[in-house]
Amino acid sequence: MSGGVVSHRQEGAPQGGPLSPLLSNILLDELDRELERRGHRFVRYADDANIYVRSPRAGERVLASVERFLNHRLKLRLNRDKSRVAGSWKCDYLGYGMSWHSQPRLRVATMSLRRVRDRLRELLRGVRGHKMANVIERVNPVLRGWAGYFKLSQSKRPLEELDGWVRHKLRCVIWRQWKQPSTRARNLMRLGLSEERACKSAFNGRGPWWNSGAPHMNQALPKKLWDRLGLVSILDTINRLNRMA
């Protein structure tokens, strides 16, 4: 309404607001019932939906019929730029994807993995002078919340790799904190390495990222040590949540 005069709008409620999913559920409930009547398998959250059919030809037919239903029955316009017919393994949805198997499994979408790594990189900037307990306290809420959201994932390898990457980043923080080769050698010996191996590792001239992923740092700072320090393991958290379900 502008100046007390009602005018037609071409755009809906802003995405991300609390009103958007509510209005979508109210308006698209009729679409849900129509898809159920036709016997289609589908999933919808707010105005984002996937419909599953047996062939690309069927997909094109259903896409066209759903567009007609939205236009004529609900007076809504389908966003063609965001609509397509593709294999289920190519269509990520709400952060999830599907694996390429005869019996598809839910997996974490590649973009979701990239985003959480970017988020953790941001959190770990400028923490060189912080105690590791404080660093872990900073990243744990992100890891715990992420694990809670993706607890339905059935593909373990990406979760194991993400856990390993987090530990790699934290070992890199520690390697940088040690600063001097002599300090690194002394700390590596304190963590169980022989004097010869600790000195060779500390004075190898390689960069922090290489060293933090090398065998000497993996041996000095293994997973069980991070568990004792309270670092959240995404895979362990998901397994625990699924056992409780």
Coordinates of C-alpha atoms in Angstrom, one line a residue:
M1 CA 0.0 0.0 0.0
S2 CA 1.4 3.4 -1.0
G3 CA -0.3 6.6 0.1
G4 CA -3.4 4.6 1.2
V5 CA -3.7 3.0 -2.3
V6 CA -3.5 -0.7 -2.7
S7 CA -1.1 -1.7 -5.6
H8 CA -0.2 -5.0 -7.1
R9 CA 3.2 -6.5 -6.2
Q10 CA 5.4 -8.6 -8.5
E11 CA 7.7 -9.7 -5.6
G12 CA 6.9 -11.6 -2.5
A13 CA 8.1 -11.3 1.1
P14 CA 11.9 -10.9 1.5
Q15 CA 13.7 -14.2 1.9
G16 CA 15.2 -14.9 5.3
G17 CA 12.5 -13.2 7.2
P18 CA 10.1 -15.0 9.6
L19 CA 7.1 -14.2 7.5
S20 CA 8.4 -15.8 4.3
P21 CA 8.2 -19.6 5.3
L22 CA 4.8 -19.0 7.0
L23 CA 3.3 -17.4 3.9
S24 CA 4.8 -20.1 1.7
N25 CA 3.3 -22.8 3.8
I26 CA -0.1 -21.2 3.6
L27 CA -0.1 -20.6 -0.1
L28 CA 1.6 -23.8 -1.2
D29 CA -0.4 -26.2 1.0
E30 CA -2.7 -26.6 -2.0
L31 CA 0.3 -27.5 -4.2
D32 CA 1.3 -30.2 -1.6
R33 CA -2.2 -31.7 -1.8
E34 CA -2.1 -31.6 -5.6
L35 CA 1.2 -33.4 -5.8
E36 CA 0.0 -36.0 -3.3
R37 CA -3.1 -36.5 -5.4
R38 CA -0.9 -37.2 -8.4
G39 CA 1.2 -39.7 -6.4
H40 CA 4.4 -37.8 -6.8
R41 CA 7.2 -38.0 -4.2
F42 CA 8.4 -34.6 -3.2
V43 CA 9.9 -32.5 -0.5
R44 CA 9.2 -28.9 0.2
Y45 CA 10.5 -26.2 2.6
A46 CA 8.9 -22.8 2.3
D47 CA 9.0 -22.0 -1.5
D48 CA 11.9 -24.4 -2.2
A49 CA 10.8 -27.9 -3.5
N50 CA 12.1 -31.0 -5.2
I51 CA 9.8 -33.4 -7.0
Y52 CA 11.1 -36.9 -7.8
V53 CA 10.0 -38.8 -10.9
R54 CA 11.4 -41.7 -12.9
S55 CA 12.8 -40.1 -16.1
P56 CA 13.9 -36.8 -17.6
R57 CA 10.9 -36.9 -19.9
A58 CA 8.6 -37.2 -16.9
G59 CA 10.5 -34.4 -15.2
E60 CA 9.9 -32.0 -18.1
R61 CA 6.2 -32.9 -18.1
V62 CA 5.8 -32.5 -14.4
L63 CA 7.7 -29.2 -14.4
A64 CA 5.4 -27.8 -17.1
S65 CA 2.2 -29.0 -15.3
V66 CA 3.3 -27.6 -12.0
E67 CA 4.1 -24.3 -13.6
R68 CA 0.6 -24.2 -15.1
F69 CA -0.9 -25.1 -11.7
L70 CA 1.0 -22.3 -9.9
N71 CA 0.1 -19.7 -12.6
H72 CA -3.6 -20.5 -13.1
R73 CA -4.7 -22.0 -9.7
L74 CA -2.5 -20.1 -7.2
K75 CA -1.7 -17.0 -9.3
L76 CA 2.0 -17.5 -8.6
R77 CA 5.0 -17.3 -10.9
L78 CA 7.6 -20.1 -11.1
N79 CA 11.2 -18.8 -11.1
R80 CA 12.5 -20.6 -14.2
D81 CA 16.1 -19.5 -13.5
K82 CA 16.0 -21.6 -10.4
S83 CA 14.0 -24.5 -11.8
R84 CA 15.4 -27.4 -13.7
V85 CA 15.1 -31.1 -14.5
A86 CA 18.2 -33.1 -13.3
G87 CA 19.2 -36.3 -11.6
S88 CA 18.6 -36.3 -7.8
W89 CA 22.4 -36.6 -7.2
K90 CA 22.9 -33.2 -9.0
C91 CA 20.3 -31.3 -7.0
D92 CA 21.5 -30.2 -3.5
Y93 CA 18.6 -29.3 -1.2
L94 CA 18.8 -27.4 2.1
G95 CA 22.5 -28.2 2.4
Y96 CA 22.1 -31.9 1.6
G97 CA 22.7 -33.9 -1.6
M98 CA 22.3 -37.5 -2.7
S99 CA 25.1 -40.0 -3.5
W100 CA 25.3 -41.9 -6.8
H101 CA 24.2 -45.3 -5.7
S102 CA 21.5 -47.8 -6.7
Q103 CA 20.2 -47.1 -3.2
P104 CA 20.9 -43.3 -2.9
R105 CA 22.2 -42.1 0.4
L106 CA 22.0 -38.6 1.9
R107 CA 25.3 -36.7 2.0
V108 CA 26.4 -33.2 2.9
A109 CA 26.5 -31.0 -0.2
T110 CA 29.9 -29.8 -1.4
M111 CA 28.8 -26.2 -0.9
S112 CA 27.9 -26.9 2.7
L113 CA 31.3 -28.3 3.4
R114 CA 33.0 -25.3 1.7
R115 CA 30.9 -22.9 3.7
V116 CA 31.7 -24.4 7.1
R117 CA 35.4 -24.4 6.3
D118 CA 35.2 -20.7 5.3
R119 CA 33.4 -20.0 8.6
L120 CA 36.0 -21.9 10.6
R121 CA 38.8 -20.1 8.8
E122 CA 37.2 -16.8 9.8
L123 CA 37.0 -17.9 13.4
L124 CA 40.6 -19.0 13.5
R125 CA 42.0 -15.7 12.2
G126 CA 44.1 -13.9 14.8
V127 CA 44.1 -16.6 17.4
R128 CA 47.9 -17.2 17.5
G129 CA 48.2 -15.6 21.0
H130 CA 45.2 -17.4 22.5
K131 CA 45.2 -20.4 24.7
M132 CA 44.1 -23.6 22.9
A133 CA 41.2 -24.1 25.3
N134 CA 39.8 -20.7 24.3
V135 CA 40.3 -21.5 20.6
I136 CA 38.4 -24.8 21.0
E137 CA 35.7 -22.9 22.9
R138 CA 35.4 -20.6 19.9
V139 CA 35.0 -23.3 17.3
N140 CA 32.9 -25.9 19.2
P141 CA 29.5 -24.2 18.9
V142 CA 29.9 -24.1 15.1
L143 CA 30.9 -27.8 15.0
R144 CA 28.2 -28.9 17.4
G145 CA 25.5 -26.9 15.5
W146 CA 26.7 -28.1 12.1
A147 CA 26.7 -31.7 13.3
G148 CA 23.2 -31.3 14.7
Y149 CA 21.9 -30.1 11.4
F150 CA 23.6 -32.7 9.2
K151 CA 22.9 -35.7 11.5
L152 CA 20.9 -37.3 8.7
S153 CA 24.0 -37.6 6.5
Q154 CA 24.7 -41.3 5.6
S155 CA 28.1 -40.7 4.0
K156 CA 30.9 -40.8 6.6
R157 CA 34.0 -40.0 4.6
P158 CA 33.3 -36.2 4.1
L159 CA 32.7 -36.0 7.9
E160 CA 35.9 -37.8 8.7
E161 CA 37.8 -35.5 6.3
L162 CA 36.2 -32.4 7.9
D163 CA 37.2 -33.6 11.4
G164 CA 40.7 -34.2 10.1
W165 CA 40.8 -30.8 8.5
V166 CA 39.8 -29.1 11.8
R167 CA 42.5 -30.8 13.7
H168 CA 45.0 -29.9 11.0
K169 CA 44.0 -26.2 11.3
L170 CA 44.4 -26.3 15.1
R171 CA 47.8 -28.1 14.8
C172 CA 48.8 -25.3 12.4
V173 CA 47.8 -22.7 15.1
I174 CA 50.0 -24.5 17.6
W175 CA 52.9 -24.8 15.2
R176 CA 52.8 -21.0 14.6
Q177 CA 52.5 -20.4 18.4
W178 CA 55.7 -22.2 19.0
K179 CA 57.5 -19.8 16.6
Q180 CA 61.1 -20.7 17.0
P181 CA 62.6 -24.1 15.8
S182 CA 64.2 -24.7 19.2
T183 CA 60.8 -24.2 20.9
R184 CA 59.2 -26.6 18.4
A185 CA 61.9 -29.2 19.1
R186 CA 61.5 -28.9 22.8
N187 CA 57.7 -29.2 22.7
L188 CA 57.8 -32.1 20.3
M189 CA 60.0 -34.0 22.7
R190 CA 57.7 -33.1 25.5
L191 CA 54.9 -34.6 23.5
G192 CA 56.7 -37.9 23.0
L193 CA 59.0 -37.6 20.0
S194 CA 62.6 -38.7 20.2
E195 CA 65.2 -36.0 20.3
E196 CA 66.5 -36.8 16.9
R197 CA 63.1 -36.8 15.2
A198 CA 62.0 -33.7 17.1
C199 CA 65.0 -31.8 16.0
K200 CA 64.8 -32.9 12.3
S201 CA 61.1 -32.0 12.3
A202 CA 61.6 -28.6 14.0
F203 CA 64.4 -27.5 11.7
N204 CA 63.1 -28.9 8.4
G205 CA 62.4 -25.5 6.9
R206 CA 58.9 -26.3 5.8
G207 CA 55.9 -24.1 6.3
P208 CA 53.3 -24.3 9.1
W209 CA 50.6 -25.9 7.0
W210 CA 52.9 -28.7 5.7
N211 CA 54.3 -29.4 9.2
S212 CA 50.9 -29.4 10.9
G213 CA 49.8 -32.2 8.5
A214 CA 53.0 -34.1 8.7
P215 CA 53.4 -37.4 10.7
H216 CA 55.4 -35.8 13.5
M217 CA 52.6 -33.4 14.4
N218 CA 50.0 -36.1 14.0
Q219 CA 51.9 -38.3 16.4
A220 CA 52.5 -35.4 18.9
L221 CA 48.9 -34.2 18.8
P222 CA 46.7 -37.2 17.9
K223 CA 42.9 -37.4 17.9
K224 CA 42.7 -38.7 21.5
L225 CA 44.5 -35.6 22.7
W226 CA 42.0 -33.4 21.0
D227 CA 39.2 -35.5 22.5
R228 CA 40.7 -34.8 26.0
L229 CA 40.9 -31.1 25.3
G230 CA 37.1 -31.1 24.5
L231 CA 37.2 -30.5 20.7
V232 CA 33.9 -31.5 19.2
S233 CA 34.2 -34.3 16.6
I234 CA 31.5 -33.9 14.0
L235 CA 31.4 -37.6 13.1
D236 CA 31.3 -38.7 16.8
T237 CA 28.6 -36.2 17.5
I238 CA 26.4 -37.4 14.6
N239 CA 26.9 -41.0 15.6
R240 CA 25.9 -40.2 19.2
L241 CA 22.8 -38.2 18.1
N242 CA 21.7 -41.1 15.8
R243 CA 22.1 -43.6 18.7
M244 CA 19.9 -41.4 20.9
A245 CA 17.2 -41.0 18.2

